[in-house]
Amino acid sequence: MAKPKPQPIADAAPATLTSRTTKQELVLSLLNRKEGASVEDIMKATSWQGHSVRGFFAGTVKKKLGFTLTSSRAEGEVRRYRIELRGAR
């Protein structure tokens, strides 16, 4: 006699999938803010090292996703990066 298959809980899978935010999504949301984000901001949010943040900028943000990444630095402030929206200046 075959064993019956266990029935999945109806709401368990969608709740865990939608409540999870990846580090990529987190970094992109930081870069999309009006003020952007510094490398230090992203390091704190993701527990990455500085070289990993800069590698993510070059490999994922610019090459893989094709976003234009701009940086600015006010006098006495740290450099901040943000994703440039197409057609916005």
Coordinates of N, CA, C and O in Angstrom, one line a residue:
M1 N 0.8 -1.2 0.0 CA 0.0 0.0 0.0 C 0.9 1.2 0.0 O 1.9 1.3 0.8
A2 N 0.6 2.3 -0.9 CA 1.4 3.5 -1.0 C 1.1 4.5 0.2 O -0.1 4.6 0.6
K3 N 2.1 5.1 0.6 CA 1.9 6.1 1.7 C 1.3 7.4 1.1 O 1.7 7.8 0.0
P4 N 0.3 8.0 1.7 CA -0.2 9.3 1.2 C 0.8 10.4 1.3 O 1.6 10.4 2.3
K5 N 0.8 11.3 0.3 CA 1.7 12.4 0.3 C 1.2 13.4 1.3 O 0.0 13.7 1.4
P6 N 2.2 14.0 2.1 CA 1.7 15.1 3.0 C 1.2 16.3 2.2 O 1.7 16.6 1.2
Q7 N 0.2 16.9 2.8 CA -0.4 18.1 2.1 C 0.4 19.3 2.6 O 0.6 19.5 3.7
P8 N 0.7 20.2 1.6 CA 1.4 21.4 2.0 C 0.5 22.4 2.7 O -0.7 22.4 2.5
I9 N 1.1 23.2 3.5 CA 0.3 24.2 4.2 C 0.0 25.3 3.2 O 1.0 25.8 2.5
A10 N -1.2 25.7 3.0 CA -1.6 26.6 2.0 C -0.9 28.0 2.0 O -0.4 28.4 0.9
D11 N -0.7 28.6 3.1 CA -0.1 30.0 3.1 C 1.3 30.0 3.5 O 1.9 31.1 3.5
A12 N 2.0 28.9 3.7 CA 3.3 29.0 4.2 C 4.3 29.5 3.2 O 5.1 30.3 3.5
A13 N 4.3 28.9 2.0 CA 5.3 29.3 1.0 C 5.2 30.7 0.6 O 6.3 31.4 0.6
P14 N 4.1 31.3 0.2 CA 4.1 32.6 -0.3 C 4.5 33.6 0.8 O 5.2 34.6 0.5
A15 N 4.2 33.4 2.0 CA 4.6 34.3 3.1 C 6.1 34.4 3.3 O 6.6 35.5 3.4
T16 N 6.8 33.3 3.2 CA 8.2 33.3 3.4 C 8.9 33.9 2.1 O 9.9 34.5 2.3
L17 N 8.4 33.7 1.0 CA 9.0 34.2 -0.2 C 8.8 35.7 -0.3 O 9.8 36.4 -0.7
T18 N 7.7 36.2 0.0 CA 7.5 37.7 -0.2 C 8.1 38.5 1.0 O 8.4 39.6 0.8
S19 N 8.3 37.9 2.1 CA 8.9 38.6 3.2 C 10.4 38.7 3.2 O 11.0 39.4 3.9
R20 N 11.1 38.0 2.3 CA 12.5 37.9 2.2 C 13.0 39.0 1.2 O 12.5 39.0 0.0
T21 N 13.9 39.8 1.6 CA 14.6 40.8 0.7 C 16.0 40.4 0.5 O 16.7 40.1 1.5
T22 N 16.4 40.3 -0.7 CA 17.8 39.9 -1.0 C 18.7 41.1 -0.8 O 18.3 42.2 -0.8
K23 N 20.0 40.8 -0.7 CA 21.0 41.9 -0.5 C 21.0 42.8 -1.8 O 21.2 44.0 -1.7
Q24 N 20.9 42.2 -2.9 CA 20.8 42.9 -4.2 C 19.7 43.9 -4.2 O 19.9 45.1 -4.5
E25 N 18.5 43.5 -3.8 CA 17.3 44.4 -3.7 C 17.6 45.5 -2.7 O 17.2 46.6 -2.9
L26 N 18.2 45.1 -1.6 CA 18.5 46.1 -0.5 C 19.4 47.2 -1.0 O 19.2 48.4 -0.9
V27 N 20.5 46.8 -1.7 CA 21.5 47.8 -2.2 C 20.8 48.6 -3.3 O 21.0 49.8 -3.3
L28 N 20.1 48.0 -4.2 CA 19.4 48.8 -5.2 C 18.4 49.8 -4.7 O 18.3 51.0 -5.2
S29 N 17.7 49.5 -3.6 CA 16.8 50.4 -3.0 C 17.6 51.6 -2.3 O 17.2 52.7 -2.4
L30 N 18.8 51.3 -1.7 CA 19.6 52.3 -1.2 C 20.1 53.3 -2.3 O 20.2 54.5 -2.1
L31 N 20.5 52.7 -3.4 CA 21.0 53.5 -4.5 C 19.9 54.3 -5.2 O 20.2 55.3 -5.9
N32 N 18.7 53.9 -5.1 CA 17.6 54.6 -5.7 C 17.1 55.8 -4.8 O 16.2 56.5 -5.3
R33 N 17.5 55.9 -3.6 CA 17.1 57.0 -2.8 C 17.6 58.3 -3.4 O 18.6 58.4 -4.1
K34 N 16.9 59.4 -3.0 CA 17.3 60.7 -3.6 C 18.7 61.1 -3.2 O 19.4 61.6 -4.0
E35 N 19.1 60.8 -2.0 CA 20.4 61.1 -1.5 C 21.5 60.1 -1.9 O 22.6 60.2 -1.7
G36 N 21.0 58.9 -2.4 CA 21.9 57.8 -2.7 C 22.4 57.1 -1.5 O 21.8 57.2 -0.4
A37 N 23.6 56.5 -1.6 CA 24.2 55.8 -0.5 C 25.7 55.8 -0.7 O 26.3 55.8 -1.8
S38 N 26.4 55.8 0.5 CA 27.8 55.7 0.5 C 28.3 54.3 0.5 O 27.4 53.4 0.8
V39 N 29.5 54.0 0.2 CA 30.0 52.6 0.3 C 29.9 52.2 1.8 O 29.5 51.0 2.0
E40 N 30.1 53.0 2.7 CA 30.0 52.7 4.2 C 28.5 52.3 4.5 O 28.3 51.4 5.3
D41 N 27.5 53.0 3.9 CA 26.1 52.7 4.2 C 25.8 51.3 3.7 O 25.1 50.5 4.4
I42 N 26.3 51.0 2.5 CA 26.0 49.6 2.0 C 26.8 48.6 2.7 O 26.3 47.5 3.0
M43 N 28.0 48.9 3.2 CA 28.7 47.9 4.0 C 28.0 47.6 5.3 O 27.9 46.4 5.7
K44 N 27.4 48.6 5.9 CA 26.6 48.3 7.1 C 25.4 47.5 6.9 O 25.0 46.6 7.6
A45 N 24.7 47.8 5.8 CA 23.4 47.2 5.5 C 23.6 45.7 5.0 O 22.7 44.9 5.3
T46 N 24.7 45.4 4.4 CA 24.9 44.0 3.8 C 26.0 43.2 4.5 O 26.1 42.0 4.2
S47 N 26.8 43.8 5.4 CA 27.9 43.1 6.0 C 29.0 42.7 5.0 O 29.8 41.8 5.2
W48 N 29.0 43.4 3.9 CA 30.1 43.3 2.8 C 31.3 44.1 3.2 O 31.2 45.1 3.9
Q49 N 32.4 43.8 2.6 CA 33.6 44.6 2.7 C 33.6 45.6 1.5 O 32.8 45.4 0.5
G50 N 34.4 46.7 1.6 CA 34.4 47.7 0.6 C 34.6 47.3 -0.8 O 34.0 47.7 -1.7
H51 N 35.6 46.3 -1.0 CA 35.9 45.9 -2.3 C 34.7 45.1 -2.9 O 34.5 45.1 -4.1
S52 N 33.9 44.4 -2.0 CA 32.8 43.7 -2.5 C 31.7 44.7 -3.0 O 31.0 44.4 -4.0
V53 N 31.5 45.8 -2.3 CA 30.5 46.8 -2.7 C 30.9 47.4 -4.1 O 30.1 47.5 -5.0
R54 N 32.2 47.7 -4.2 CA 32.6 48.3 -5.5 C 32.6 47.3 -6.6 O 32.2 47.6 -7.7
G55 N 32.8 46.0 -6.3 CA 32.7 45.0 -7.3 C 31.2 44.8 -7.7 O 30.9 44.6 -8.9
F56 N 30.3 44.9 -6.8 CA 28.9 44.9 -7.1 C 28.5 46.0 -8.0 O 27.7 45.8 -8.9
F57 N 29.0 47.2 -7.7 CA 28.7 48.4 -8.5 C 29.1 48.1 -10.0 O 28.3 48.3 -10.9
A58 N 30.3 47.6 -10.2 CA 30.9 47.4 -11.5 C 30.2 46.2 -12.2 O 29.8 46.3 -13.4
G59 N 30.1 45.1 -11.5 CA 29.7 43.8 -12.2 C 28.2 43.7 -12.3 O 27.6 43.3 -13.3
T60 N 27.4 44.1 -11.2 CA 26.0 43.9 -11.2 C 25.2 45.1 -11.7 O 24.4 45.1 -12.6
V61 N 25.5 46.2 -11.0 CA 24.7 47.4 -11.3 C 25.0 47.9 -12.7 O 24.1 48.2 -13.4
K62 N 26.3 48.0 -13.1 CA 26.6 48.6 -14.4 C 26.5 47.6 -15.5 O 25.8 47.8 -16.5
K63 N 27.2 46.4 -15.4 CA 27.3 45.5 -16.5 C 26.1 44.6 -16.6 O 25.5 44.5 -17.7
K64 N 25.7 43.9 -15.5 CA 24.6 43.0 -15.6 C 23.2 43.7 -15.8 O 22.4 43.3 -16.6
L65 N 23.0 44.7 -14.9 CA 21.7 45.4 -15.0 C 21.6 46.6 -15.9 O 20.6 47.0 -16.3
G66 N 22.8 47.1 -16.3 CA 22.9 48.2 -17.3 C 22.5 49.5 -16.7 O 22.1 50.4 -17.5
F67 N 22.5 49.7 -15.4 CA 22.1 51.0 -14.8 C 23.3 52.0 -15.0 O 24.5 51.6 -15.0
T68 N 23.0 53.3 -15.0 CA 24.0 54.3 -15.0 C 24.2 54.7 -13.5 O 23.3 55.1 -12.9
L69 N 25.4 54.5 -13.0 CA 25.7 54.8 -11.6 C 26.5 56.1 -11.6 O 27.5 56.3 -12.2
T70 N 26.0 57.1 -10.8 CA 26.7 58.4 -10.7 C 27.2 58.5 -9.3 O 26.6 57.9 -8.3
S71 N 28.2 59.3 -9.1 CA 28.7 59.6 -7.8 C 28.9 61.1 -7.6 O 29.2 61.8 -8.6
S72 N 28.8 61.5 -6.4 CA 29.0 62.9 -6.1 C 29.6 63.0 -4.7 O 29.4 62.1 -3.8
R73 N 30.3 64.1 -4.4 CA 30.9 64.3 -3.1 C 30.9 65.8 -2.8 O 31.5 66.6 -3.5
A74 N 30.2 66.2 -1.8 CA 30.1 67.5 -1.3 C 31.3 67.8 -0.5 O 31.9 66.9 0.1
E75 N 31.7 69.1 -0.4 CA 32.9 69.4 0.4 C 32.8 68.9 1.9 O 31.8 69.2 2.5
G76 N 33.7 68.1 2.3 CA 33.7 67.6 3.7 C 32.8 66.4 3.9 O 32.7 66.0 5.0
E77 N 32.2 65.9 2.9 CA 31.3 64.8 3.0 C 31.9 63.5 2.3 O 32.9 63.6 1.6
V78 N 31.3 62.4 2.5 CA 31.8 61.2 1.9 C 31.1 61.1 0.5 O 30.1 61.7 0.2
R79 N 31.8 60.3 -0.4 CA 31.2 60.1 -1.7 C 29.9 59.3 -1.7 O 29.9 58.3 -1.0
R80 N 28.9 59.7 -2.4 CA 27.6 59.1 -2.4 C 27.3 58.6 -3.8 O 27.6 59.3 -4.8
Y81 N 26.8 57.4 -4.0 CA 26.4 56.8 -5.3 C 24.9 56.7 -5.4 O 24.2 56.5 -4.4
R82 N 24.4 56.9 -6.6 CA 23.0 56.7 -6.9 C 22.8 56.3 -8.3 O 23.7 56.5 -9.2
I83 N 21.7 55.6 -8.5 CA 21.4 55.1 -9.9 C 20.7 56.3 -10.6 O 19.7 56.9 -10.1
E84 N 21.2 56.7 -11.7 CA 20.7 57.7 -12.5 C 19.5 57.2 -13.3 O 19.6 56.2 -14.0
L85 N 18.4 57.9 -13.1 CA 17.2 57.5 -13.9 C 17.3 57.9 -15.3 O 17.8 59.1 -15.6
R86 N 16.8 57.1 -16.2 CA 16.9 57.5 -17.6 C 16.1 58.7 -17.9 O 14.9 58.8 -17.5
G87 N 16.6 59.7 -18.6 CA 15.9 60.9 -19.0 C 15.8 61.9 -17.9 O 15.3 63.0 -18.1
A88 N 16.3 61.6 -16.7 CA 16.2 62.6 -15.6 C 17.6 63.3 -15.4 O 18.6 62.6 -15.5
R89 N 17.5 64.5 -15.3 CA 18.8 65.3 -15.0 C 18.5 66.5 -14.2 O 17.5 67.1 -14.1

